[in-house]
């Protein structure tokens, strides 16, 4: 027990591989940023579909949300990486392959777009109807009302909720290591195979993620509170 | 259609045995998460000296990705504590840890939402603290926490796909095994994804019926649920926004 504790506290192995590990963490952030951008735009689209006047569009939006909100991240990543290229290849009659980066971003972006769509929809529906009627009576077009009146309020209203979703998205980026995207977790597994020392490396990886996510969530929450107070007050 | 029969229907025994393992892991993890979460929450709120230890544990469980926790429990705990000794145990322990952090915060929110006067009234009629917790606090907390509990169960089901990484033979593991035998992933992976989506959908459908309605609130607190009413009409109102 004390021997294993000593092993865990041994940070030298972390220091030795610091460049590789930091590069892995950067990959985590890169996948996170791309997937978040994709999820936000798809989520806004799905939310607009869900409140559409036409039944077919509304159903499409609902289907999108229900499929992706209920799908486990891991199976979506695996599906996009192994099945989607085959399907596209059959359609185009050529051999088609997806870079692991691309499949990771597509899968995570689609999965989280389901959550973001619901957040967007709740935010849009919370905007008082009188404001939209007022906009219409001034002769603003629907698109202008959306951009100038609705969305600015939606963004502020959905900030606290979306911060939680960004955090879970960042946590989900660790599973991209399973389709060989060289993120921090992948690098850690590779080093473990070489060094045969899982104790300090897995513990260290857990602590690194813990620190990053804890700091990020507190900082983001504080920043968003200040911003919201400044604007709503 | 031949492929579907060969790769999915004819493999139904393997898929079903995987599904059983998935359900077992999820149920055990969920039960443990409720117990551990309640303990962590109570320690955090009422045991002064251990408060910061509990907060640290809750934050650690909440802020580490499930894959990292799973590998950590599987490969570090046996050396550290001599337990868990099987991959199956490690799988549900990791899932339970992750959820217990979230549930502890849910329970705390529920307990803090109960008006102080109720507890004071109970003490003034001479109820001991444990009885107050059992008769006054717990029924209300379990009502208000029900939606988050169901939600957390869906999170457990989704995360349970990852236990295949440590070779626990759940549904995901079985379907990947079939992929590795036949090298034809389209049908089997699509079917597995559909099964998981259906399970999670059904579980979250239970959420709609478990949301405390007016009757249970009145039975529990004896207060009219005017605020709840307003919320209900709000969501059923047709939206006047039509952008698309």
CSV table of C-alpha atoms in Angstrom, one decimal:
chain,number,residue,atom,x,y,z
A,1,UNK,CA,0.0,0.0,0.0
A,2,UNK,CA,2.7,2.5,1.0
A,3,UNK,CA,4.8,1.4,-1.9
A,4,UNK,CA,1.9,2.0,-4.3
A,5,UNK,CA,1.3,5.4,-2.7
A,6,UNK,CA,4.9,6.3,-3.3
A,7,UNK,CA,4.6,5.2,-6.9
A,8,UNK,CA,1.5,7.4,-7.3
A,9,UNK,CA,3.2,10.4,-6.0
A,10,UNK,CA,6.1,9.9,-8.3
A,11,UNK,CA,5.7,12.7,-10.9
A,12,UNK,CA,9.0,12.2,-12.6
A,13,UNK,CA,7.4,10.1,-15.3
A,14,UNK,CA,5.0,12.9,-16.0
A,15,UNK,CA,7.8,15.4,-16.3
A,16,UNK,CA,9.7,13.1,-18.6
A,17,UNK,CA,6.9,13.0,-21.1
A,18,UNK,CA,5.6,16.5,-20.6
A,19,UNK,CA,5.8,17.6,-24.3
A,20,UNK,CA,3.8,14.6,-25.5
A,21,UNK,CA,1.2,14.9,-22.8
A,22,UNK,CA,0.8,18.7,-23.3
A,23,UNK,CA,0.4,18.1,-27.0
A,24,UNK,CA,-2.3,15.5,-26.1
A,25,UNK,CA,-4.1,18.0,-24.0
A,26,UNK,CA,-4.0,20.5,-26.9
A,27,UNK,CA,-5.6,17.9,-29.1
A,28,UNK,CA,-8.4,17.6,-26.5
A,29,UNK,CA,-9.0,21.3,-26.7
A,30,UNK,CA,-8.9,21.3,-30.5
A,31,UNK,CA,-11.5,18.5,-30.8
A,32,UNK,CA,-13.6,20.3,-28.2
A,33,UNK,CA,-13.5,23.6,-30.0
A,34,UNK,CA,-14.4,22.2,-33.4
A,35,UNK,CA,-17.2,19.9,-31.9
A,36,UNK,CA,-18.6,22.8,-29.9
A,37,UNK,CA,-18.8,25.0,-33.0
A,38,UNK,CA,-20.6,22.2,-34.9
A,39,UNK,CA,-22.9,21.4,-32.0
A,40,UNK,CA,-23.9,25.0,-31.5
A,41,UNK,CA,-24.7,25.7,-35.2
A,42,UNK,CA,-26.6,22.4,-35.6
A,43,UNK,CA,-28.3,22.9,-32.3
A,44,UNK,CA,-29.6,26.3,-33.4
A,45,UNK,CA,-30.8,24.9,-36.7
A,46,UNK,CA,-32.6,22.0,-35.0
A,47,UNK,CA,-34.2,24.4,-32.5
A,48,UNK,CA,-35.5,26.6,-35.3
A,49,UNK,CA,-36.9,23.6,-37.1
A,50,UNK,CA,-38.7,22.5,-33.9
A,51,UNK,CA,-40.6,25.7,-33.6
A,52,UNK,CA,-41.4,25.9,-37.3
A,53,UNK,CA,-44.9,26.3,-38.6
A,54,UNK,CA,-44.6,23.4,-41.0
A,55,UNK,CA,-45.3,20.0,-39.5
A,56,UNK,CA,-42.7,18.2,-41.6
A,57,UNK,CA,-39.9,20.5,-40.5
A,58,UNK,CA,-41.1,20.3,-36.9
A,59,UNK,CA,-40.9,16.5,-37.0
A,60,UNK,CA,-37.4,16.6,-38.6
A,61,UNK,CA,-36.2,18.8,-35.7
A,62,UNK,CA,-37.8,16.5,-33.1
A,63,UNK,CA,-36.3,13.4,-34.7
A,64,UNK,CA,-32.9,15.0,-34.7
A,65,UNK,CA,-33.1,16.0,-31.1
A,66,UNK,CA,-34.5,12.7,-29.9
A,67,UNK,CA,-32.0,10.6,-31.8
A,68,UNK,CA,-28.9,12.5,-30.7
A,69,UNK,CA,-29.9,13.3,-27.2
A,70,UNK,CA,-30.5,9.7,-26.5
A,71,UNK,CA,-27.5,8.2,-28.2
A,72,UNK,CA,-24.4,7.3,-26.1
A,73,UNK,CA,-21.4,9.3,-27.2
A,74,UNK,CA,-19.1,6.2,-27.6
A,75,UNK,CA,-21.4,4.3,-30.0
A,76,UNK,CA,-21.9,7.4,-32.1
A,77,UNK,CA,-18.1,7.9,-32.3
A,78,UNK,CA,-17.7,4.3,-33.4
A,79,UNK,CA,-20.6,4.5,-35.8
A,80,UNK,CA,-19.4,7.6,-37.5
A,81,UNK,CA,-15.8,6.3,-37.7
A,82,UNK,CA,-16.6,2.8,-39.0
A,83,UNK,CA,-20.1,2.9,-40.7
A,84,UNK,CA,-20.4,6.3,-42.2
A,85,UNK,CA,-17.4,6.0,-44.5
A,86,UNK,CA,-18.8,2.7,-45.8
A,87,UNK,CA,-22.2,4.2,-46.5
A,88,UNK,CA,-20.7,7.2,-48.2
A,89,UNK,CA,-18.4,4.9,-50.2
A,90,UNK,CA,-21.3,2.8,-51.4
A,91,UNK,CA,-23.1,6.0,-52.5
A,92,UNK,CA,-20.1,7.4,-54.4
A,93,UNK,CA,-18.9,4.0,-55.6
A,94,UNK,CA,-15.4,4.8,-54.3
A,95,UNK,CA,-13.3,3.9,-51.4
A,96,UNK,CA,-13.8,6.6,-48.7
A,97,UNK,CA,-12.1,7.0,-45.4
A,98,UNK,CA,-12.6,9.4,-42.6
A,99,UNK,CA,-9.7,10.8,-40.6
A,100,UNK,CA,-10.2,9.9,-36.9
A,101,UNK,CA,-10.2,13.7,-36.1
A,102,UNK,CA,-13.0,14.3,-38.5
A,103,UNK,CA,-15.1,11.4,-37.3
A,104,UNK,CA,-14.6,12.4,-33.7
A,105,UNK,CA,-15.7,16.0,-34.4
A,106,UNK,CA,-18.7,15.0,-36.4
A,107,UNK,CA,-19.9,12.4,-33.9
A,108,UNK,CA,-19.5,14.7,-30.8
A,109,UNK,CA,-20.9,17.7,-32.7
A,110,UNK,CA,-24.0,15.8,-33.7
A,111,UNK,CA,-24.6,14.2,-30.2
A,112,UNK,CA,-24.2,17.5,-28.4
A,113,UNK,CA,-26.3,19.4,-31.0
A,114,UNK,CA,-29.3,17.5,-29.6
A,115,UNK,CA,-28.7,18.9,-26.1
A,116,UNK,CA,-28.0,22.4,-27.4
A,117,UNK,CA,-31.2,22.4,-29.5
A,118,UNK,CA,-33.3,21.9,-26.4
A,119,UNK,CA,-31.4,24.7,-24.6
A,120,UNK,CA,-31.9,27.0,-27.5
A,121,UNK,CA,-35.6,26.1,-27.8
A,122,UNK,CA,-36.2,26.8,-24.1
A,123,UNK,CA,-34.4,30.1,-24.4
A,124,UNK,CA,-36.4,31.1,-27.5
A,125,UNK,CA,-39.7,30.2,-25.9
A,126,UNK,CA,-38.8,32.3,-22.9
A,127,UNK,CA,-38.7,35.5,-24.9
A,128,UNK,CA,-42.0,37.3,-24.3
A,129,UNK,CA,-44.3,37.2,-27.3
A,130,UNK,CA,-45.1,40.9,-27.1
A,131,UNK,CA,-41.5,41.7,-28.1
A,132,UNK,CA,-41.9,39.8,-31.3
A,133,UNK,CA,-45.2,41.4,-32.1
A,134,UNK,CA,-43.7,44.8,-31.4
A,135,UNK,CA,-40.9,43.9,-33.8
A,136,UNK,CA,-43.4,42.8,-36.5
A,137,UNK,CA,-45.5,46.0,-36.1
A,138,UNK,CA,-42.4,48.1,-36.7
A,139,UNK,CA,-42.0,46.2,-40.0
A,140,UNK,CA,-39.0,44.1,-39.1
A,141,UNK,CA,-38.6,40.9,-41.0
A,142,UNK,CA,-38.7,37.6,-39.2
A,143,UNK,CA,-35.0,37.1,-39.8
A,144,UNK,CA,-34.2,40.6,-38.3
A,145,UNK,CA,-36.4,39.9,-35.3
A,146,UNK,CA,-34.5,36.6,-34.8
A,147,UNK,CA,-31.1,38.3,-34.9
A,148,UNK,CA,-31.8,41.6,-33.2
A,149,UNK,CA,-34.4,40.7,-30.6
A,150,UNK,CA,-34.6,37.0,-29.9
A,151,UNK,CA,-31.0,35.6,-30.1
A,152,UNK,CA,-29.3,38.2,-28.0
A,153,UNK,CA,-31.6,37.4,-25.1
A,154,UNK,CA,-31.4,33.6,-25.8
A,155,UNK,CA,-27.6,33.6,-25.6
A,156,UNK,CA,-27.7,35.3,-22.2
A,157,UNK,CA,-30.5,33.1,-20.9
A,158,UNK,CA,-28.9,29.9,-21.9
A,159,UNK,CA,-25.4,30.6,-20.7
A,160,UNK,CA,-25.5,28.8,-17.3
A,161,UNK,CA,-27.1,25.7,-18.9
A,162,UNK,CA,-24.7,25.7,-21.9
A,163,UNK,CA,-21.7,26.0,-19.7
A,164,UNK,CA,-22.6,22.6,-18.2
A,165,UNK,CA,-23.0,21.2,-21.6
A,166,UNK,CA,-19.6,22.5,-22.7
A,167,UNK,CA,-18.1,20.9,-19.7
A,168,UNK,CA,-19.7,17.5,-20.5
A,169,UNK,CA,-18.6,17.9,-24.1
A,170,UNK,CA,-15.0,18.5,-23.0
A,171,UNK,CA,-15.3,15.4,-20.8
A,172,UNK,CA,-16.6,13.4,-23.7
A,173,UNK,CA,-13.5,14.4,-25.8
A,174,UNK,CA,-11.6,11.8,-23.8
A,175,UNK,CA,-13.4,8.9,-25.6
A,176,UNK,CA,-11.9,10.0,-29.0
A,177,UNK,CA,-8.7,8.3,-27.8
A,178,UNK,CA,-10.6,5.0,-28.5
A,179,UNK,CA,-10.5,5.7,-32.2
A,180,UNK,CA,-6.9,6.6,-32.0
A,181,UNK,CA,-7.1,10.4,-32.0
A,182,UNK,CA,-3.8,11.2,-30.2
A,183,UNK,CA,-5.4,13.1,-27.2
A,184,UNK,CA,-4.1,13.1,-23.6
A,185,UNK,CA,-5.7,9.8,-22.7
A,186,UNK,CA,-4.3,8.2,-25.8
A,187,UNK,CA,-0.8,9.4,-25.1
A,188,UNK,CA,-1.2,8.2,-21.5
A,189,UNK,CA,-2.2,4.7,-22.7
A,190,UNK,CA,0.8,4.6,-25.1
A,191,UNK,CA,3.2,5.7,-22.4
A,192,UNK,CA,1.8,3.0,-20.0
A,193,UNK,CA,2.4,0.4,-22.7
A,194,UNK,CA,6.0,1.5,-22.9
A,195,UNK,CA,6.7,2.0,-19.2
A,196,UNK,CA,4.3,-0.5,-17.6
A,197,UNK,CA,3.5,1.9,-14.8
A,198,UNK,CA,-0.2,2.5,-14.8
A,199,UNK,CA,-0.4,3.8,-11.2
A,200,UNK,CA,1.2,7.2,-11.6
A,201,UNK,CA,0.1,7.8,-15.1
A,202,UNK,CA,-3.6,7.0,-14.8
A,203,UNK,CA,-3.8,8.9,-11.5
A,204,UNK,CA,-1.9,11.8,-13.1
A,205,UNK,CA,-4.2,11.9,-16.0
A,206,UNK,CA,-7.3,11.9,-13.7
A,207,UNK,CA,-5.8,14.8,-11.7
A,208,UNK,CA,-4.9,16.8,-14.9
A,209,UNK,CA,-8.5,16.5,-16.2
A,210,UNK,CA,-9.8,17.3,-12.7
A,211,UNK,CA,-7.8,20.4,-12.5
A,212,UNK,CA,-8.5,21.6,-16.0
A,213,UNK,CA,-12.3,21.0,-15.7
A,214,UNK,CA,-12.6,22.4,-12.2
A,215,UNK,CA,-10.7,25.6,-13.1
A,216,UNK,CA,-12.5,26.0,-16.4
A,217,UNK,CA,-16.0,25.6,-14.9
A,218,UNK,CA,-15.4,28.0,-12.0
A,219,UNK,CA,-13.9,30.6,-14.3
A,220,UNK,CA,-16.6,30.3,-17.0
A,221,UNK,CA,-19.4,30.5,-14.4
A,222,UNK,CA,-17.9,33.6,-12.7
A,223,UNK,CA,-17.4,35.3,-16.1
A,224,UNK,CA,-20.9,34.5,-17.4
A,225,UNK,CA,-22.4,35.7,-14.1
A,226,UNK,CA,-20.6,39.0,-14.4
A,227,UNK,CA,-21.5,39.4,-18.0
A,228,UNK,CA,-25.2,38.6,-17.4
A,229,UNK,CA,-25.3,41.0,-14.5
A,230,UNK,CA,-23.8,43.8,-16.5
A,231,UNK,CA,-26.3,43.4,-19.3
A,232,UNK,CA,-29.5,42.5,-17.4
A,233,UNK,CA,-29.0,45.2,-14.7
B,1,UNK,CA,-32.0,-7.9,-45.9
B,2,UNK,CA,-29.9,-11.0,-45.9
B,3,UNK,CA,-27.2,-9.2,-44.1
B,4,UNK,CA,-29.5,-8.0,-41.4
B,5,UNK,CA,-30.6,-11.5,-40.7
B,6,UNK,CA,-27.1,-13.0,-40.8
B,7,UNK,CA,-25.4,-10.2,-38.8
B,8,UNK,CA,-28.1,-9.1,-36.4
B,9,UNK,CA,-30.9,-11.5,-36.0
B,10,UNK,CA,-28.8,-14.7,-36.0
B,11,UNK,CA,-26.5,-13.1,-33.4
B,12,UNK,CA,-29.4,-12.3,-31.1
B,13,UNK,CA,-28.2,-14.6,-28.3
B,14,UNK,CA,-24.9,-12.9,-28.0
B,15,UNK,CA,-26.6,-9.4,-28.2
B,16,UNK,CA,-29.1,-10.5,-25.6
B,17,UNK,CA,-26.5,-11.8,-23.1
B,18,UNK,CA,-24.6,-8.4,-23.6
B,19,UNK,CA,-27.8,-6.5,-22.9
B,20,UNK,CA,-28.3,-8.5,-19.7
B,21,UNK,CA,-24.8,-7.5,-18.5
B,22,UNK,CA,-25.5,-3.9,-19.5
B,23,UNK,CA,-28.7,-3.8,-17.5
B,24,UNK,CA,-27.0,-5.5,-14.5
B,25,UNK,CA,-24.2,-3.0,-14.4
B,26,UNK,CA,-26.5,0.0,-14.8
B,27,UNK,CA,-28.9,-1.1,-12.1
B,28,UNK,CA,-26.1,-2.0,-9.6
B,29,UNK,CA,-24.3,1.2,-10.3
B,30,UNK,CA,-27.4,3.3,-10.0
B,31,UNK,CA,-28.4,1.7,-6.6
B,32,UNK,CA,-24.8,2.3,-5.3
B,33,UNK,CA,-24.8,5.8,-6.6
B,34,UNK,CA,-28.0,6.7,-4.8
B,35,UNK,CA,-26.6,5.4,-1.5
B,36,UNK,CA,-23.1,6.9,-1.8
B,37,UNK,CA,-24.6,10.2,-3.1
B,38,UNK,CA,-26.9,10.5,-0.2
B,39,UNK,CA,-24.0,9.7,2.2
B,40,UNK,CA,-21.7,12.3,0.6
B,41,UNK,CA,-24.5,14.9,0.7
B,42,UNK,CA,-25.3,14.3,4.4
B,43,UNK,CA,-21.6,14.3,5.3
B,44,UNK,CA,-21.1,17.5,3.4
B,45,UNK,CA,-24.1,19.2,5.1
B,46,UNK,CA,-24.0,17.9,8.6
B,47,UNK,CA,-20.6,16.5,9.5
B,48,UNK,CA,-18.5,19.6,10.0
B,49,UNK,CA,-14.9,18.1,10.3
B,50,UNK,CA,-15.4,16.0,7.1
B,51,UNK,CA,-17.1,18.7,5.1
B,52,UNK,CA,-14.1,19.6,3.0
B,53,UNK,CA,-13.2,16.0,2.3
B,54,UNK,CA,-16.8,15.4,1.1
B,55,UNK,CA,-16.7,18.5,-1.1
B,56,UNK,CA,-13.3,17.4,-2.6
B,57,UNK,CA,-14.7,13.9,-3.4
B,58,UNK,CA,-17.9,15.3,-4.9
B,59,UNK,CA,-16.0,17.7,-7.1
B,60,UNK,CA,-13.4,15.1,-8.1
B,61,UNK,CA,-16.2,12.6,-9.1
B,62,UNK,CA,-18.0,15.3,-11.1
B,63,UNK,CA,-15.1,16.8,-12.8
B,64,UNK,CA,-13.3,13.8,-14.2
B,65,UNK,CA,-14.3,12.1,-17.5
B,66,UNK,CA,-15.9,8.7,-17.1
B,67,UNK,CA,-13.3,7.0,-19.3
B,68,UNK,CA,-10.5,8.3,-17.1
B,69,UNK,CA,-12.3,7.2,-13.9
B,70,UNK,CA,-13.0,3.8,-15.4
B,71,UNK,CA,-9.4,3.2,-16.2
B,72,UNK,CA,-8.3,4.7,-12.9
B,73,UNK,CA,-10.5,2.4,-10.9
B,74,UNK,CA,-9.6,-0.6,-12.9
B,75,UNK,CA,-5.9,-0.3,-12.9
B,76,UNK,CA,-5.0,1.8,-9.9
B,77,UNK,CA,-7.4,0.7,-7.2
B,78,UNK,CA,-6.4,-2.9,-7.1
B,79,UNK,CA,-2.8,-1.9,-6.3
B,80,UNK,CA,-3.9,0.8,-3.9
B,81,UNK,CA,-6.8,-0.9,-2.0
B,82,UNK,CA,-6.6,-4.5,-3.2
B,83,UNK,CA,-10.1,-4.1,-4.7
B,84,UNK,CA,-12.0,-4.4,-7.1
B,85,UNK,CA,-10.6,-7.7,-8.2
B,86,UNK,CA,-12.8,-8.2,-11.3
B,87,UNK,CA,-13.5,-6.1,-14.3
B,88,UNK,CA,-17.2,-6.3,-13.8
B,89,UNK,CA,-16.9,-4.9,-10.3
B,90,UNK,CA,-14.6,-2.1,-11.5
B,91,UNK,CA,-17.1,-1.2,-14.2
B,92,UNK,CA,-20.0,-0.6,-11.9
B,93,UNK,CA,-17.8,1.0,-9.2
B,94,UNK,CA,-16.6,3.6,-11.7
B,95,UNK,CA,-20.1,4.3,-13.0
B,96,UNK,CA,-21.4,4.6,-9.5
B,97,UNK,CA,-18.7,7.0,-8.4
B,98,UNK,CA,-19.3,9.3,-11.3
B,99,UNK,CA,-23.1,9.5,-10.6
B,100,UNK,CA,-22.8,9.7,-6.8
B,101,UNK,CA,-21.1,13.1,-7.2
B,102,UNK,CA,-23.9,14.4,-9.3
B,103,UNK,CA,-26.6,12.9,-7.1
B,104,UNK,CA,-25.0,14.3,-3.9
B,105,UNK,CA,-25.5,17.8,-5.4
B,106,UNK,CA,-29.1,17.0,-6.4
B,107,UNK,CA,-30.0,15.8,-2.9
B,108,UNK,CA,-28.4,18.8,-1.4
B,109,UNK,CA,-30.5,21.1,-3.6
B,110,UNK,CA,-33.6,19.2,-2.6
B,111,UNK,CA,-32.8,19.3,1.2
B,112,UNK,CA,-32.0,23.0,1.1
B,113,UNK,CA,-35.3,23.7,-0.7
B,114,UNK,CA,-37.3,22.5,2.2
B,115,UNK,CA,-38.5,25.4,4.4
B,116,UNK,CA,-36.7,25.6,7.7
B,117,UNK,CA,-39.9,26.0,9.6
B,118,UNK,CA,-40.9,22.5,8.8
B,119,UNK,CA,-37.9,21.1,10.6
B,120,UNK,CA,-38.2,23.5,13.5
B,121,UNK,CA,-41.9,22.5,13.9
B,122,UNK,CA,-40.9,18.8,13.9
B,123,UNK,CA,-38.2,19.4,16.6
B,124,UNK,CA,-40.6,21.4,18.7
B,125,UNK,CA,-43.1,18.5,18.8
B,126,UNK,CA,-40.2,16.4,20.0
B,127,UNK,CA,-39.2,14.3,17.0
B,128,UNK,CA,-35.6,13.0,17.1
B,129,UNK,CA,-33.4,14.2,14.2
B,130,UNK,CA,-33.4,10.8,12.4
B,131,UNK,CA,-37.2,10.6,12.5
B,132,UNK,CA,-37.4,14.2,11.1
B,133,UNK,CA,-35.1,13.2,8.3
B,134,UNK,CA,-37.1,10.0,7.5
B,135,UNK,CA,-40.6,11.4,7.8
B,136,UNK,CA,-40.2,15.1,6.8
B,137,UNK,CA,-37.1,15.6,4.7
B,138,UNK,CA,-36.7,12.3,2.7
B,139,UNK,CA,-40.2,12.1,1.2
B,140,UNK,CA,-40.0,15.6,-0.1
B,141,UNK,CA,-36.5,15.2,-1.4
B,142,UNK,CA,-37.3,12.0,-3.2
B,143,UNK,CA,-40.2,13.7,-4.9
B,144,UNK,CA,-38.2,16.7,-6.0
B,145,UNK,CA,-35.1,14.7,-7.0
B,146,UNK,CA,-37.1,12.1,-9.0
B,147,UNK,CA,-36.6,13.8,-12.4
B,148,UNK,CA,-32.8,14.2,-11.9
B,149,UNK,CA,-32.6,10.6,-10.7
B,150,UNK,CA,-34.1,9.3,-13.9
B,151,UNK,CA,-31.9,11.7,-15.9
B,152,UNK,CA,-28.9,10.4,-14.1
B,153,UNK,CA,-29.9,6.8,-14.9
B,154,UNK,CA,-29.9,7.7,-18.6
B,155,UNK,CA,-26.4,9.1,-18.1
B,156,UNK,CA,-25.3,5.8,-16.5
B,157,UNK,CA,-26.7,3.8,-19.4
B,158,UNK,CA,-24.9,6.0,-21.9
B,159,UNK,CA,-21.6,5.8,-20.0
B,160,UNK,CA,-22.0,2.0,-19.6
B,161,UNK,CA,-21.0,1.6,-23.3
B,162,UNK,CA,-17.5,2.4,-22.2
B,163,UNK,CA,-17.1,-0.6,-20.0
B,164,UNK,CA,-16.5,-2.6,-23.1
B,165,UNK,CA,-13.1,-0.9,-23.2
B,166,UNK,CA,-12.1,-2.9,-20.1
B,167,UNK,CA,-13.4,-6.1,-21.7
B,168,UNK,CA,-16.7,-6.4,-19.7
B,169,UNK,CA,-18.9,-8.3,-22.1
B,170,UNK,CA,-21.8,-5.8,-22.4
B,171,UNK,CA,-23.9,-5.1,-25.4
B,172,UNK,CA,-21.3,-2.8,-27.0
B,173,UNK,CA,-18.6,-5.5,-26.5
B,174,UNK,CA,-20.7,-8.2,-28.1
B,175,UNK,CA,-21.4,-6.0,-31.1
B,176,UNK,CA,-17.8,-5.1,-31.6
B,177,UNK,CA,-16.9,-8.8,-31.3
B,178,UNK,CA,-19.4,-9.5,-34.1
B,179,UNK,CA,-17.8,-6.7,-36.2
B,180,UNK,CA,-14.4,-8.3,-35.6
B,181,UNK,CA,-15.6,-11.7,-36.7
B,182,UNK,CA,-17.4,-10.7,-39.9
B,183,UNK,CA,-15.7,-7.4,-40.8
B,184,UNK,CA,-19.1,-5.9,-41.8
B,185,UNK,CA,-19.9,-3.2,-39.3
B,186,UNK,CA,-22.8,-1.4,-41.0
B,187,UNK,CA,-25.8,-3.5,-39.9
B,188,UNK,CA,-24.6,-4.6,-36.4
B,189,UNK,CA,-23.4,-1.2,-35.3
B,190,UNK,CA,-26.5,0.5,-36.6
B,191,UNK,CA,-28.7,-2.0,-34.7
B,192,UNK,CA,-26.7,-1.6,-31.5
B,193,UNK,CA,-27.0,2.2,-31.7
B,194,UNK,CA,-30.7,1.8,-32.3
B,195,UNK,CA,-31.0,-0.5,-29.2
B,196,UNK,CA,-29.2,2.0,-27.0
B,197,UNK,CA,-31.2,4.9,-28.3
B,198,UNK,CA,-34.4,3.0,-27.7
B,199,UNK,CA,-33.4,2.1,-24.2
B,200,UNK,CA,-32.4,5.6,-23.2
B,201,UNK,CA,-35.6,7.0,-24.9
B,202,UNK,CA,-37.8,4.6,-22.9
B,203,UNK,CA,-36.0,5.5,-19.7
B,204,UNK,CA,-36.4,9.2,-20.2
B,205,UNK,CA,-40.0,8.7,-21.2
B,206,UNK,CA,-40.4,7.4,-17.6
B,207,UNK,CA,-39.2,10.8,-16.6
B,208,UNK,CA,-42.4,12.5,-17.9
B,209,UNK,CA,-44.6,10.3,-15.7
B,210,UNK,CA,-42.3,10.7,-12.7
B,211,UNK,CA,-42.3,14.5,-12.8
B,212,UNK,CA,-44.1,15.4,-9.6
B,213,UNK,CA,-47.6,16.6,-10.6
B,214,UNK,CA,-49.9,18.8,-8.6
B,215,UNK,CA,-51.5,15.9,-6.8
B,216,UNK,CA,-48.3,14.5,-5.3
B,217,UNK,CA,-47.2,18.0,-4.4
B,218,UNK,CA,-50.4,18.7,-2.5
B,219,UNK,CA,-50.3,15.4,-0.8
B,220,UNK,CA,-46.8,16.0,0.2
B,221,UNK,CA,-46.7,19.7,1.1
B,222,UNK,CA,-50.3,20.7,1.3
B,223,UNK,CA,-49.7,23.7,-0.9
B,224,UNK,CA,-51.4,24.6,-4.1
B,225,UNK,CA,-49.0,24.3,-7.0
B,226,UNK,CA,-49.8,27.6,-8.7
B,227,UNK,CA,-46.3,28.0,-10.1
B,228,UNK,CA,-46.3,24.5,-11.5
B,229,UNK,CA,-49.6,25.3,-13.2
B,230,UNK,CA,-48.3,28.3,-14.9
B,231,UNK,CA,-45.3,26.4,-16.2
B,232,UNK,CA,-47.5,23.7,-17.7
B,233,UNK,CA,-49.7,26.1,-19.6
B,234,UNK,CA,-46.5,27.8,-20.8
B,235,UNK,CA,-45.2,24.7,-22.6
B,236,UNK,CA,-48.5,23.7,-24.1
B,237,UNK,CA,-49.1,27.1,-25.5
B,238,UNK,CA,-48.4,27.2,-29.2
B,239,UNK,CA,-45.4,29.2,-29.9
B,240,UNK,CA,-46.0,32.4,-31.9
B,241,UNK,CA,-42.4,32.4,-33.2
B,242,UNK,CA,-42.2,31.1,-36.7
B,243,UNK,CA,-38.8,31.5,-38.2
B,244,UNK,CA,-38.3,28.5,-40.3
